[in-house]
Short mmCIF file of C-alpha atoms in Angstrom, two decimals:
data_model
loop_
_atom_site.label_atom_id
_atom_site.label_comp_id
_atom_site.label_asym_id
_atom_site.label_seq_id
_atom_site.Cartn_x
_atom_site.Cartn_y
_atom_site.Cartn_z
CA UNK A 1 -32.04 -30.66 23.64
CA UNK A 2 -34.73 -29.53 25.89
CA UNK A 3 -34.96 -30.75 30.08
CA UNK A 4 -37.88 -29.86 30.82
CA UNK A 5 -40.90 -31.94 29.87
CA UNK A 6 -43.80 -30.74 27.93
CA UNK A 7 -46.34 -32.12 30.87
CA UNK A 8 -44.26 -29.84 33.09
CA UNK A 9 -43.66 -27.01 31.52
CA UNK A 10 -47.71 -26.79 30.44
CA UNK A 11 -48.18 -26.76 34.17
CA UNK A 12 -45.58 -24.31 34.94
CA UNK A 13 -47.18 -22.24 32.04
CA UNK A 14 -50.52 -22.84 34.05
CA UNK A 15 -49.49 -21.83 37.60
CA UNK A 16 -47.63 -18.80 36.42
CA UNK A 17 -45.04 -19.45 39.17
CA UNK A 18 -41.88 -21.85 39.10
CA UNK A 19 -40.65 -24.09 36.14
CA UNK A 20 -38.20 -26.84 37.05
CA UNK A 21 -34.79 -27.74 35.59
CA UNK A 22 -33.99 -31.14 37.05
CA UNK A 23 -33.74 -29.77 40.71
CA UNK A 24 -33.32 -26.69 39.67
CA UNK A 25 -35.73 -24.21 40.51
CA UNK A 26 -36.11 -21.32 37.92
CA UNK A 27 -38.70 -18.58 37.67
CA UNK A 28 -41.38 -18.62 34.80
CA UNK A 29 -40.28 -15.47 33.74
CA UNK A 30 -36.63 -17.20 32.84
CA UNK A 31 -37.90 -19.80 31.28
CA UNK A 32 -37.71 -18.11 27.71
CA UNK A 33 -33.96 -17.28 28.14
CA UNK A 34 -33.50 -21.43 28.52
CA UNK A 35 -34.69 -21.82 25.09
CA UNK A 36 -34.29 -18.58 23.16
CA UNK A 37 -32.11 -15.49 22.53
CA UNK A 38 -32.16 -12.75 24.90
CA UNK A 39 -30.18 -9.15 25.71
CA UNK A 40 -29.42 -11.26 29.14
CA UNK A 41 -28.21 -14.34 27.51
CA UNK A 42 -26.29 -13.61 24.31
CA UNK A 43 -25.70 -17.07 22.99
CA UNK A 44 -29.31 -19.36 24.54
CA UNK A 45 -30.12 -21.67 21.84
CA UNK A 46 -34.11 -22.57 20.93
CA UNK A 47 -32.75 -26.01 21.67
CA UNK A 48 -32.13 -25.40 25.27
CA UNK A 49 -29.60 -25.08 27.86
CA UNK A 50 -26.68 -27.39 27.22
CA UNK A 51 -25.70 -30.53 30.64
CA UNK A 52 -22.16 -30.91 31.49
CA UNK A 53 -22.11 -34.01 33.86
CA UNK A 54 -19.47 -34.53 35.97
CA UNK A 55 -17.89 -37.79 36.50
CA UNK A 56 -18.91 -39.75 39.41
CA UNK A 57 -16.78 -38.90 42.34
CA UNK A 58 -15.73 -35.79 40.89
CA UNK A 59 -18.57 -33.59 42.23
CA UNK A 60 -18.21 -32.30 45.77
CA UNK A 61 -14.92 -30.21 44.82
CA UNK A 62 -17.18 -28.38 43.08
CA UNK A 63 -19.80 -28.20 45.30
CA UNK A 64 -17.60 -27.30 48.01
CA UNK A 65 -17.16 -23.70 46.07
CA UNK A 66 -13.97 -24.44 43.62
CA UNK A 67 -15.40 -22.64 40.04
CA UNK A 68 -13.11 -24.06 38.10
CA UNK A 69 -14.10 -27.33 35.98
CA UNK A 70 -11.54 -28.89 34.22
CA UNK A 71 -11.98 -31.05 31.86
CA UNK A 72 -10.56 -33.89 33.73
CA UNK A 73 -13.60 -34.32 35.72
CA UNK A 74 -16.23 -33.97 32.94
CA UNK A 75 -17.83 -37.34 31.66
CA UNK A 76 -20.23 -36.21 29.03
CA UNK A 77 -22.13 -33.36 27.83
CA UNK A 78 -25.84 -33.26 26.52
CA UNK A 79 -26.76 -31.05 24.11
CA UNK A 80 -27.26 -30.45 20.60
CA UNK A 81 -25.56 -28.15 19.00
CA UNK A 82 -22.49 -28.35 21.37
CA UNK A 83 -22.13 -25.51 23.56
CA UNK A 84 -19.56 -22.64 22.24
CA UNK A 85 -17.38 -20.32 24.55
CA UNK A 86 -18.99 -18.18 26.61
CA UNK A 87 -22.43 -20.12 26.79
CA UNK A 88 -24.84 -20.93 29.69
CA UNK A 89 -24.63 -24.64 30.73
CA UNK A 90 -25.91 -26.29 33.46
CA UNK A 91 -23.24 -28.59 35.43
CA UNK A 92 -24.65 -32.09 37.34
CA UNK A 93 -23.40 -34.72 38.85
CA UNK A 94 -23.02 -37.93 37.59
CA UNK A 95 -26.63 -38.88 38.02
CA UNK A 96 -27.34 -35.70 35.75
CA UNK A 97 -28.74 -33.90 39.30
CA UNK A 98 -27.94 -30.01 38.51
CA UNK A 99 -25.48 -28.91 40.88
CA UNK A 100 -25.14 -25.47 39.60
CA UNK A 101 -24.55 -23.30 36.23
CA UNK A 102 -21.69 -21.70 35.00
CA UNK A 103 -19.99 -20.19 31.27
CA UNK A 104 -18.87 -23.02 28.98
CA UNK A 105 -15.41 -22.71 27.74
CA UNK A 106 -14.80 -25.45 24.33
CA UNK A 107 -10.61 -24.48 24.44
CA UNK A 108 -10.07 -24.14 27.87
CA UNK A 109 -8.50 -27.06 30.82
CA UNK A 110 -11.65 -25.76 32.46
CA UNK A 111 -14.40 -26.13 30.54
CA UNK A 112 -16.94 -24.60 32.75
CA UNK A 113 -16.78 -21.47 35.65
CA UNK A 114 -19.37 -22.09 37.81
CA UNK A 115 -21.22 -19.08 38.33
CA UNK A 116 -23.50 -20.13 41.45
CA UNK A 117 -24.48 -23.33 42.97
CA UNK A 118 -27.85 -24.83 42.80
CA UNK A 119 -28.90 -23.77 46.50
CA UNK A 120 -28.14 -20.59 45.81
CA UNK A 121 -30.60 -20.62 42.79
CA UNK A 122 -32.90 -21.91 44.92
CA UNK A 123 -32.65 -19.64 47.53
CA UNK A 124 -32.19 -16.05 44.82
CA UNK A 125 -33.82 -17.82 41.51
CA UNK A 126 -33.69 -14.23 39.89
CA UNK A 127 -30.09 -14.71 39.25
CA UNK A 128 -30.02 -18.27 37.65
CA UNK A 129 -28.81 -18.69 34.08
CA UNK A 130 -29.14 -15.28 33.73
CA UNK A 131 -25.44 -13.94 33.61
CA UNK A 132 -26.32 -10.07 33.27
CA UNK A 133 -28.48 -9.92 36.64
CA UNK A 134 -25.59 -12.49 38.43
CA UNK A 135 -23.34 -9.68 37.15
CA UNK A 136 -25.28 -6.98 38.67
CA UNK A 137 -26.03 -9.17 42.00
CA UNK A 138 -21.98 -10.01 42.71
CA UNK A 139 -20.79 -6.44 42.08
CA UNK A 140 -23.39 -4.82 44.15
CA UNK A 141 -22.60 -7.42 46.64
CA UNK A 142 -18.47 -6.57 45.89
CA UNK A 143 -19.30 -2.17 46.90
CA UNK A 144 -21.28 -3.19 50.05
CA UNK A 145 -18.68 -5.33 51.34
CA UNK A 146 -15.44 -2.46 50.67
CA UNK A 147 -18.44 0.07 51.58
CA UNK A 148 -18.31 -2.13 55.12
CA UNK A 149 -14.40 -1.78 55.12
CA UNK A 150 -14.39 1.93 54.90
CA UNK A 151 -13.81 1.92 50.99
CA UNK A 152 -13.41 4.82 49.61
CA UNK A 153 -13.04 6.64 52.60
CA UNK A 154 -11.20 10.13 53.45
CA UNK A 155 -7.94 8.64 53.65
CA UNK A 156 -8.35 7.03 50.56
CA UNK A 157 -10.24 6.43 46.88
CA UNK A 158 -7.77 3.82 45.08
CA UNK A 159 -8.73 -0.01 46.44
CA UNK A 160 -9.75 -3.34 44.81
CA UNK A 161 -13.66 -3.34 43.79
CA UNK A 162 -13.74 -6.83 42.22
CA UNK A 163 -10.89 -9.52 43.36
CA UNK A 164 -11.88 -12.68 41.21
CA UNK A 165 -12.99 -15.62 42.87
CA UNK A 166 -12.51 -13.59 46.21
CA UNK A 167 -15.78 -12.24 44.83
CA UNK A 168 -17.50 -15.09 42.97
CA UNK A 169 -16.65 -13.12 39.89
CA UNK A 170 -13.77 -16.05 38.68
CA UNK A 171 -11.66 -13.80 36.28
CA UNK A 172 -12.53 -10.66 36.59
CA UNK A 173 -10.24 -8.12 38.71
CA UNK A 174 -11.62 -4.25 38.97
CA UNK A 175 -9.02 -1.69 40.73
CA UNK A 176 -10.76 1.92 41.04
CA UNK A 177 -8.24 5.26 41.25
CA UNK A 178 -10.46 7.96 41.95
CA UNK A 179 -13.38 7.90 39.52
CA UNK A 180 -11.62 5.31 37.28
CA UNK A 181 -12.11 1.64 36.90
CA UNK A 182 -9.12 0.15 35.58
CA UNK A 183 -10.68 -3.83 34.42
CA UNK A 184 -8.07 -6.51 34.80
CA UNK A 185 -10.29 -9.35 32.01
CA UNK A 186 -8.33 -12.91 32.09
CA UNK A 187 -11.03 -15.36 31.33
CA UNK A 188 -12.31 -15.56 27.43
CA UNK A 189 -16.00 -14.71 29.47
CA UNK A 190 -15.43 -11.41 30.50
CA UNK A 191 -14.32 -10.56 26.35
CA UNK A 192 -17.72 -12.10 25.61
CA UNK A 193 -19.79 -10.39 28.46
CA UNK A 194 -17.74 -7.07 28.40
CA UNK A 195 -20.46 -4.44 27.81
CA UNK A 196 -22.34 -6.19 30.50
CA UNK A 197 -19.80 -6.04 33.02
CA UNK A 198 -19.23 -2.20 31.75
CA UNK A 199 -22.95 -1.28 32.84
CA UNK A 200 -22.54 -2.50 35.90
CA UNK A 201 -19.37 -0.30 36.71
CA UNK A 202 -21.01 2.55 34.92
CA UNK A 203 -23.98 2.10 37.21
CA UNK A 204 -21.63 2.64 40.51
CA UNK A 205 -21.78 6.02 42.28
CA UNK A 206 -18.55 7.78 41.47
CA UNK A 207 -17.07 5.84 38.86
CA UNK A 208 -17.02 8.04 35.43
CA UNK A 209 -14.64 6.06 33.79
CA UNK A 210 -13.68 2.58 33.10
CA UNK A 211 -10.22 1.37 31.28
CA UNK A 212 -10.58 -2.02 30.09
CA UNK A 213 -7.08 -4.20 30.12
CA UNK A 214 -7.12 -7.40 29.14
CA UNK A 215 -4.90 -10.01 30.50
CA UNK A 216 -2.91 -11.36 27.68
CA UNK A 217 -1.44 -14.26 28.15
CA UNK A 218 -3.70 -15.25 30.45
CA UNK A 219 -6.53 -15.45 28.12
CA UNK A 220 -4.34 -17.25 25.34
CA UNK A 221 -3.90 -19.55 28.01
CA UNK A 222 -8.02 -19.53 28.30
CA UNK A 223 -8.37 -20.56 24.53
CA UNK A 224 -9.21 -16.75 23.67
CA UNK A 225 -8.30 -15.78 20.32
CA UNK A 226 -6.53 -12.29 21.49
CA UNK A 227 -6.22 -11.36 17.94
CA UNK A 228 -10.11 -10.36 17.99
CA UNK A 229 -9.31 -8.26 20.80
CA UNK A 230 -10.05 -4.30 19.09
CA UNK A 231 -7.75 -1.84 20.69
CA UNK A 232 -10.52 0.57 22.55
CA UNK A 233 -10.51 2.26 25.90
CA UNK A 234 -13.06 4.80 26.89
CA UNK A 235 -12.60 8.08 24.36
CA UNK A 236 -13.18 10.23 28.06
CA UNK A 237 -10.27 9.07 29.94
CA UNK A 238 -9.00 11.26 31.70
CA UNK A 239 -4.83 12.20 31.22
CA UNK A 240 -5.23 12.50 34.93
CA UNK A 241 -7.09 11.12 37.83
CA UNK A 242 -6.99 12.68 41.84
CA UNK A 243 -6.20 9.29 43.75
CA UNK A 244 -5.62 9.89 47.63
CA UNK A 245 -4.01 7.67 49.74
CA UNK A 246 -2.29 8.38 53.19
CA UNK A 247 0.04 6.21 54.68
CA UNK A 248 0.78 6.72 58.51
CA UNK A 249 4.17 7.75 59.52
CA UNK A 250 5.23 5.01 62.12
CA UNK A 251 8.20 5.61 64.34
CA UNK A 252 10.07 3.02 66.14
CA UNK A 253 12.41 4.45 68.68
CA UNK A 254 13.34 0.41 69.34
CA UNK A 255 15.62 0.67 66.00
CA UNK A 256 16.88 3.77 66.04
CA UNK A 257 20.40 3.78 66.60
CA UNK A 258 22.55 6.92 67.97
CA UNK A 259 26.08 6.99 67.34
CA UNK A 260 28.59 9.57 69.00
#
């Protein structure tokens, strides 16, 4: 089911600019991933970008920065097919105003992650519905920010890259020992989007190798079917890894005790 009407889309065709998804700004040169496949967006259907609206009342959670959607608060969804697991829908409010877009989960208590909010789409429209450049975006954003706290530094090279919603990234958790990436995936999005989040790690100065671990439980608790998980970490990972860390020696004379 398409949003965006044909008068509106011929003119965003016209002006070669912005195309409009509710309030939603987009780029022109995303409007083909709303309605068609694409490296970026595995699962985009011709028909268009599936609408999960909210119930009324249940919207500024969300829009205060929660992710997670549970089903609880969901009042309808628009769309035709039905969105499957790991698809791009848009989430409004209960007057079917976009508030953001996130993954679709059909098995989950949360139904939807939000992956960014719709000011921020305004503001960085490059990113929205496009999960591959969000993924690129967030973990560049994730090495600036331990690159701010001294991470790696001389003292040490083993610290955590990626730390889940700390990082807008809800699910994903990346610890890095040395030049290894060890992936911590507990949402079924991460299975689906794997090789994407892969280049991005590949792409970071210093990592040479990344050992993917999947969470489990955690994603049979996500409505991920861990029996199409295939057993494969990198063939090049290294037996060993040279991880530093140094911990300061700390004396406190106030507790030591001298006995005759």
């Amino acid at each position: 089911m398409s949003y965006l009407p044909k008068s509106q889309g011929a003119a965003a065709k016209k002006c070669g600019t912005m195309v409009m998804l509710g309030v939603l700004q987009l780029p022109c040169r995303l409007h083909h991933s709303l309605f068609y496949s694409s490296s970026q967006i595995a699962s985009s259907r011709p028909q268009g970008v599936a609408k999960v609206v909210l119930k009324k009342g249940k919207t500024q959670l969300f829009k205060d920065g929660s992710p997670m959607v549970y089903s609880g608060a969901v009042d309808r969804i628009i769309g035709k097919p039905p969105p499957q697991t790991g698809d791009v829908v848009i989430v409004a409010d209960g007057t079917e105003n976009p508030i953001g877009w996130g993954l679709y989960n059909s098995v989950s208590m949360f139904c939807v992650r939000l992956m960014q909010l719709q000011h921020e789409s305004t503001r960085d429209p490059s990113c929205a519905l496009n999960i591959e450049k969000l993924l690129q975006t967030r973990i560049a954003e994730a090495v600036q920010l331990r690159k701010s706290l001294a991470l790696p530094s001389a003292n040490t090279n083993a610290y955590r890259l990626v730390n889940s919603e700390g990082d807008r990234l809800s699910g994903l958790i990346v610890d890095v020992f040395g030049d290894i990436a060890v992936v911590a995936s507990s949402a079924a999005w991460l299975e689906k989007y794997r090789i994407e989040v892969e280049s991005c790690l590949r792409s970071i100065d210093g990592i040479n190798h990344i050992n993917w671990r999947p969470s489990l439980d955690v994603l049979k608790e996500d409505g991920f079917d861990i029996s199409s998980l295939k057993q494969t970490q990198s063939s090049t990972l290294p037996q060993r890894s040279m991880v530093r860390c140094v911990v300061p020696l700390i004396r406190s004379f106030s507790l030591l005790q001298i006995s005759s």
